[in-house]
Amino acid sequence: MPATWSARKARSSTSPPADVVFGGFSLAFDMSVETMWSAFFVGAVVLVATEALATSGPDVAIALAEANTTIWHVVPSLIALVEHPVPTLRLLNMGGEACPADLPRRLARPGLRLLNTYGPTETSVTATWTEVFPGQRITIGKPPPPATPPGWSTSTSSRSPTARKVNS
């Protein structure tokens, strides 16, 4: 289900096709799947990291700014080291580890949405998420709403939800 949740998150963020999503995670890290699918679902450009870019540490922000990156899925320990601004960012998804309380205060600016996401490695998905704000307690949030593919409608029986194709 990571693709479904990622797509919903991207869509709820009103991701236009002009978005540039940085794909800097190793394919061995489950967050890479979320990064790619959220971009693919909305037709955004995926900025694939070269080895030099992926290993550039906090200097990665310079290249992201030059590439007009608008969405960055990143671990908090990396973004905490970044000193160069990325003014084109509109969504910063922090996940993969605990988000320090001072990070939202340092990163917040008008037009930038900050998310904290959590998912046990064993599930390979984002299991919970929340928007974070300066001065507010950071939690792992709540589970995302149930996934419904575009063009489908849900109905609930007494035992379990089902989905059916809606004819257009």
mmCIF file of C-alpha atoms in Angstrom:
data_model
loop_
_atom_site.group_PDB
_atom_site.id
_atom_site.type_symbol
_atom_site.label_atom_id
_atom_site.label_comp_id
_atom_site.label_asym_id
_atom_site.label_seq_id
_atom_site.Cartn_x
_atom_site.Cartn_y
_atom_site.Cartn_z
ATOM 1 C CA MET A 1 0.000 0.000 0.000
ATOM 2 C CA PRO A 2 2.876 2.519 0.056
ATOM 3 C CA ALA A 3 2.052 3.695 -3.432
ATOM 4 C CA THR A 4 -1.566 4.387 -2.559
ATOM 5 C CA TRP A 5 -0.713 6.362 0.569
ATOM 6 C CA SER A 6 2.079 8.265 -1.189
ATOM 7 C CA ALA A 7 -0.259 9.169 -4.005
ATOM 8 C CA ARG A 8 -2.870 10.431 -1.573
ATOM 9 C CA LYS A 9 -0.282 12.487 0.286
ATOM 10 C CA ALA A 10 0.965 14.002 -2.946
ATOM 11 C CA ARG A 11 -2.557 14.691 -4.144
ATOM 12 C CA SER A 12 -3.605 16.203 -0.799
ATOM 13 C CA SER A 13 -0.635 18.492 -1.206
ATOM 14 C CA THR A 14 -2.045 19.570 -4.587
ATOM 15 C CA SER A 15 1.070 18.558 -6.454
ATOM 16 C CA PRO A 16 1.008 20.097 -9.932
ATOM 17 C CA PRO A 17 2.930 18.450 -12.786
ATOM 18 C CA ALA A 18 5.552 21.185 -12.498
ATOM 19 C CA ASP A 19 6.741 19.734 -9.185
ATOM 20 C CA VAL A 20 10.269 18.407 -8.909
ATOM 21 C CA VAL A 21 10.628 15.632 -6.325
ATOM 22 C CA PHE A 22 14.102 14.727 -5.109
ATOM 23 C CA GLY A 23 14.671 10.965 -5.232
ATOM 24 C CA GLY A 24 17.747 10.790 -3.054
ATOM 25 C CA PHE A 25 17.131 7.629 -1.062
ATOM 26 C CA SER A 26 18.749 4.305 -1.754
ATOM 27 C CA LEU A 27 16.301 1.834 -3.279
ATOM 28 C CA ALA A 28 17.073 -0.348 -0.245
ATOM 29 C CA PHE A 29 15.295 2.226 1.981
ATOM 30 C CA ASP A 30 11.496 1.926 1.979
ATOM 31 C CA MET A 31 11.073 5.710 1.832
ATOM 32 C CA SER A 32 12.416 5.603 -1.732
ATOM 33 C CA VAL A 33 9.207 3.875 -2.823
ATOM 34 C CA GLU A 34 7.083 6.623 -1.307
ATOM 35 C CA THR A 35 9.235 9.269 -2.942
ATOM 36 C CA MET A 36 8.924 7.770 -6.425
ATOM 37 C CA TRP A 37 5.249 6.809 -6.337
ATOM 38 C CA SER A 38 4.057 10.136 -4.990
ATOM 39 C CA ALA A 39 5.814 11.787 -7.932
ATOM 40 C CA PHE A 40 4.687 9.256 -10.547
ATOM 41 C CA PHE A 41 1.053 9.450 -9.450
ATOM 42 C CA VAL A 42 0.802 13.171 -10.168
ATOM 43 C CA GLY A 43 3.176 13.358 -13.129
ATOM 44 C CA ALA A 44 5.904 15.230 -11.277
ATOM 45 C CA VAL A 45 9.545 15.158 -12.290
ATOM 46 C CA VAL A 46 11.791 12.906 -10.199
ATOM 47 C CA LEU A 47 15.260 14.336 -9.697
ATOM 48 C CA VAL A 48 17.298 11.133 -9.459
ATOM 49 C CA ALA A 49 20.391 11.518 -7.341
ATOM 50 C CA THR A 50 23.776 10.775 -8.802
ATOM 51 C CA GLU A 51 26.201 9.069 -6.436
ATOM 52 C CA ALA A 52 27.941 12.401 -5.864
ATOM 53 C CA LEU A 53 24.662 14.125 -5.037
ATOM 54 C CA ALA A 54 23.442 11.299 -2.797
ATOM 55 C CA THR A 55 26.653 11.431 -0.776
ATOM 56 C CA SER A 56 27.015 15.215 -0.632
ATOM 57 C CA GLY A 57 25.506 15.497 2.860
ATOM 58 C CA PRO A 58 24.144 18.918 3.765
ATOM 59 C CA ASP A 59 25.495 20.420 0.535
ATOM 60 C CA VAL A 60 22.732 18.554 -1.296
ATOM 61 C CA ALA A 61 20.511 21.586 -0.632
ATOM 62 C CA ILE A 62 22.571 23.715 -3.027
ATOM 63 C CA ALA A 63 21.872 21.311 -5.910
ATOM 64 C CA LEU A 64 18.193 21.010 -4.921
ATOM 65 C CA ALA A 65 17.791 24.781 -4.999
ATOM 66 C CA GLU A 66 19.481 24.960 -8.419
ATOM 67 C CA ALA A 67 17.132 22.220 -9.712
ATOM 68 C CA ASN A 68 14.049 24.093 -8.396
ATOM 69 C CA THR A 69 13.095 21.120 -6.216
ATOM 70 C CA THR A 70 9.622 21.532 -4.721
ATOM 71 C CA ILE A 71 9.217 18.297 -2.709
ATOM 72 C CA TRP A 72 11.855 16.643 -0.570
ATOM 73 C CA HIS A 73 11.412 13.427 1.392
ATOM 74 C CA VAL A 74 14.299 13.483 3.866
ATOM 75 C CA VAL A 75 15.458 12.040 7.168
ATOM 76 C CA PRO A 76 15.489 14.660 9.944
ATOM 77 C CA SER A 77 19.170 14.105 10.742
ATOM 78 C CA LEU A 78 20.130 15.271 7.233
ATOM 79 C CA ILE A 79 17.816 18.284 7.028
ATOM 80 C CA ALA A 80 19.052 19.321 10.503
ATOM 81 C CA LEU A 81 22.552 19.740 9.034
ATOM 82 C CA VAL A 82 21.446 21.768 6.002
ATOM 83 C CA GLU A 83 22.355 25.444 6.138
ATOM 84 C CA HIS A 84 21.659 26.435 2.532
ATOM 85 C CA PRO A 85 18.019 27.402 1.893
ATOM 86 C CA VAL A 86 15.918 25.687 -0.751
ATOM 87 C CA PRO A 87 13.411 28.476 -1.457
ATOM 88 C CA THR A 88 11.502 26.461 -4.072
ATOM 89 C CA LEU A 89 10.449 23.771 -1.565
ATOM 90 C CA ARG A 90 6.724 23.653 -0.828
ATOM 91 C CA LEU A 91 6.597 20.256 0.891
ATOM 92 C CA LEU A 92 9.188 18.735 3.208
ATOM 93 C CA ASN A 93 8.371 15.194 4.320
ATOM 94 C CA MET A 94 10.550 14.209 7.268
ATOM 95 C CA GLY A 95 10.554 10.510 8.078
ATOM 96 C CA GLY A 96 12.653 7.474 8.795
ATOM 97 C CA GLU A 97 13.636 8.626 12.295
ATOM 98 C CA ALA A 98 12.442 10.889 15.112
ATOM 99 C CA CYS A 99 11.984 14.561 14.243
ATOM 100 C CA PRO A 100 13.756 16.905 16.709
ATOM 101 C CA ALA A 101 11.493 19.544 18.273
ATOM 102 C CA ASP A 102 13.640 22.466 17.077
ATOM 103 C CA LEU A 103 13.476 21.472 13.404
ATOM 104 C CA PRO A 104 10.028 22.931 12.564
ATOM 105 C CA ARG A 105 10.982 26.221 14.214
ATOM 106 C CA ARG A 106 14.156 26.437 12.118
ATOM 107 C CA LEU A 107 12.573 25.320 8.840
ATOM 108 C CA ALA A 108 9.119 26.915 8.899
ATOM 109 C CA ARG A 109 8.369 29.645 6.402
ATOM 110 C CA PRO A 110 5.300 30.752 4.440
ATOM 111 C CA GLY A 111 4.516 28.369 1.598
ATOM 112 C CA LEU A 112 6.384 25.369 3.062
ATOM 113 C CA ARG A 113 4.365 22.472 4.460
ATOM 114 C CA LEU A 114 6.258 20.323 6.984
ATOM 115 C CA LEU A 115 5.214 16.703 7.515
ATOM 116 C CA ASN A 116 6.432 14.138 10.003
ATOM 117 C CA THR A 117 5.793 10.581 8.831
ATOM 118 C CA TYR A 118 6.325 7.277 10.560
ATOM 119 C CA GLY A 119 6.244 3.677 9.453
ATOM 120 C CA PRO A 120 7.815 0.569 10.931
ATOM 121 C CA THR A 121 10.466 -0.835 8.614
ATOM 122 C CA GLU A 122 8.664 -4.174 8.598
ATOM 123 C CA THR A 123 5.617 -2.609 6.929
ATOM 124 C CA SER A 124 7.472 -0.627 4.229
ATOM 125 C CA VAL A 125 4.791 2.036 4.357
ATOM 126 C CA THR A 126 3.966 5.304 6.017
ATOM 127 C CA ALA A 127 1.733 4.136 8.839
ATOM 128 C CA THR A 128 1.099 7.529 10.447
ATOM 129 C CA TRP A 129 1.610 11.168 9.550
ATOM 130 C CA THR A 130 1.077 14.659 10.892
ATOM 131 C CA GLU A 131 1.755 18.209 9.823
ATOM 132 C CA VAL A 132 4.237 19.862 12.171
ATOM 133 C CA PHE A 133 4.370 23.488 13.281
ATOM 134 C CA PRO A 134 6.893 25.537 15.277
ATOM 135 C CA GLY A 135 6.279 25.421 19.011
ATOM 136 C CA GLN A 136 3.905 22.450 18.875
ATOM 137 C CA ARG A 137 4.660 19.003 20.235
ATOM 138 C CA ILE A 138 5.780 16.600 17.517
ATOM 139 C CA THR A 139 3.951 13.285 17.414
ATOM 140 C CA ILE A 140 3.878 10.428 14.935
ATOM 141 C CA GLY A 141 0.350 11.540 14.067
ATOM 142 C CA LYS A 142 -2.535 9.406 12.945
ATOM 143 C CA PRO A 143 -3.009 6.720 10.310
ATOM 144 C CA PRO A 144 -3.837 7.993 6.834
ATOM 145 C CA PRO A 145 -7.440 7.649 5.688
ATOM 146 C CA PRO A 146 -8.386 4.442 3.826
ATOM 147 C CA ALA A 147 -7.106 4.310 0.273
ATOM 148 C CA THR A 148 -9.508 4.514 -2.634
ATOM 149 C CA PRO A 149 -8.084 4.467 -6.169
ATOM 150 C CA PRO A 150 -9.192 7.282 -8.500
ATOM 151 C CA GLY A 151 -12.449 6.406 -10.248
ATOM 152 C CA TRP A 152 -13.507 4.030 -7.486
ATOM 153 C CA SER A 153 -16.123 4.497 -4.832
ATOM 154 C CA THR A 154 -16.318 2.771 -1.476
ATOM 155 C CA SER A 155 -19.256 1.132 0.180
ATOM 156 C CA THR A 156 -19.298 -0.447 3.593
ATOM 157 C CA SER A 157 -20.846 -3.758 4.456
ATOM 158 C CA SER A 158 -21.411 -4.934 7.990
ATOM 159 C CA ARG A 159 -18.123 -6.846 7.884
ATOM 160 C CA SER A 160 -15.607 -4.895 5.807
ATOM 161 C CA PRO A 161 -15.240 -2.046 3.341
ATOM 162 C CA THR A 162 -15.296 -2.920 -0.360
ATOM 163 C CA ALA A 163 -14.508 -0.928 -3.431
ATOM 164 C CA ARG A 164 -16.188 -1.004 -6.789
ATOM 165 C CA LYS A 165 -15.433 0.662 -10.107
ATOM 166 C CA VAL A 166 -17.624 3.669 -10.879
ATOM 167 C CA ASN A 167 -18.599 3.974 -14.526
ATOM 168 C CA SER A 168 -17.855 7.433 -15.882
#
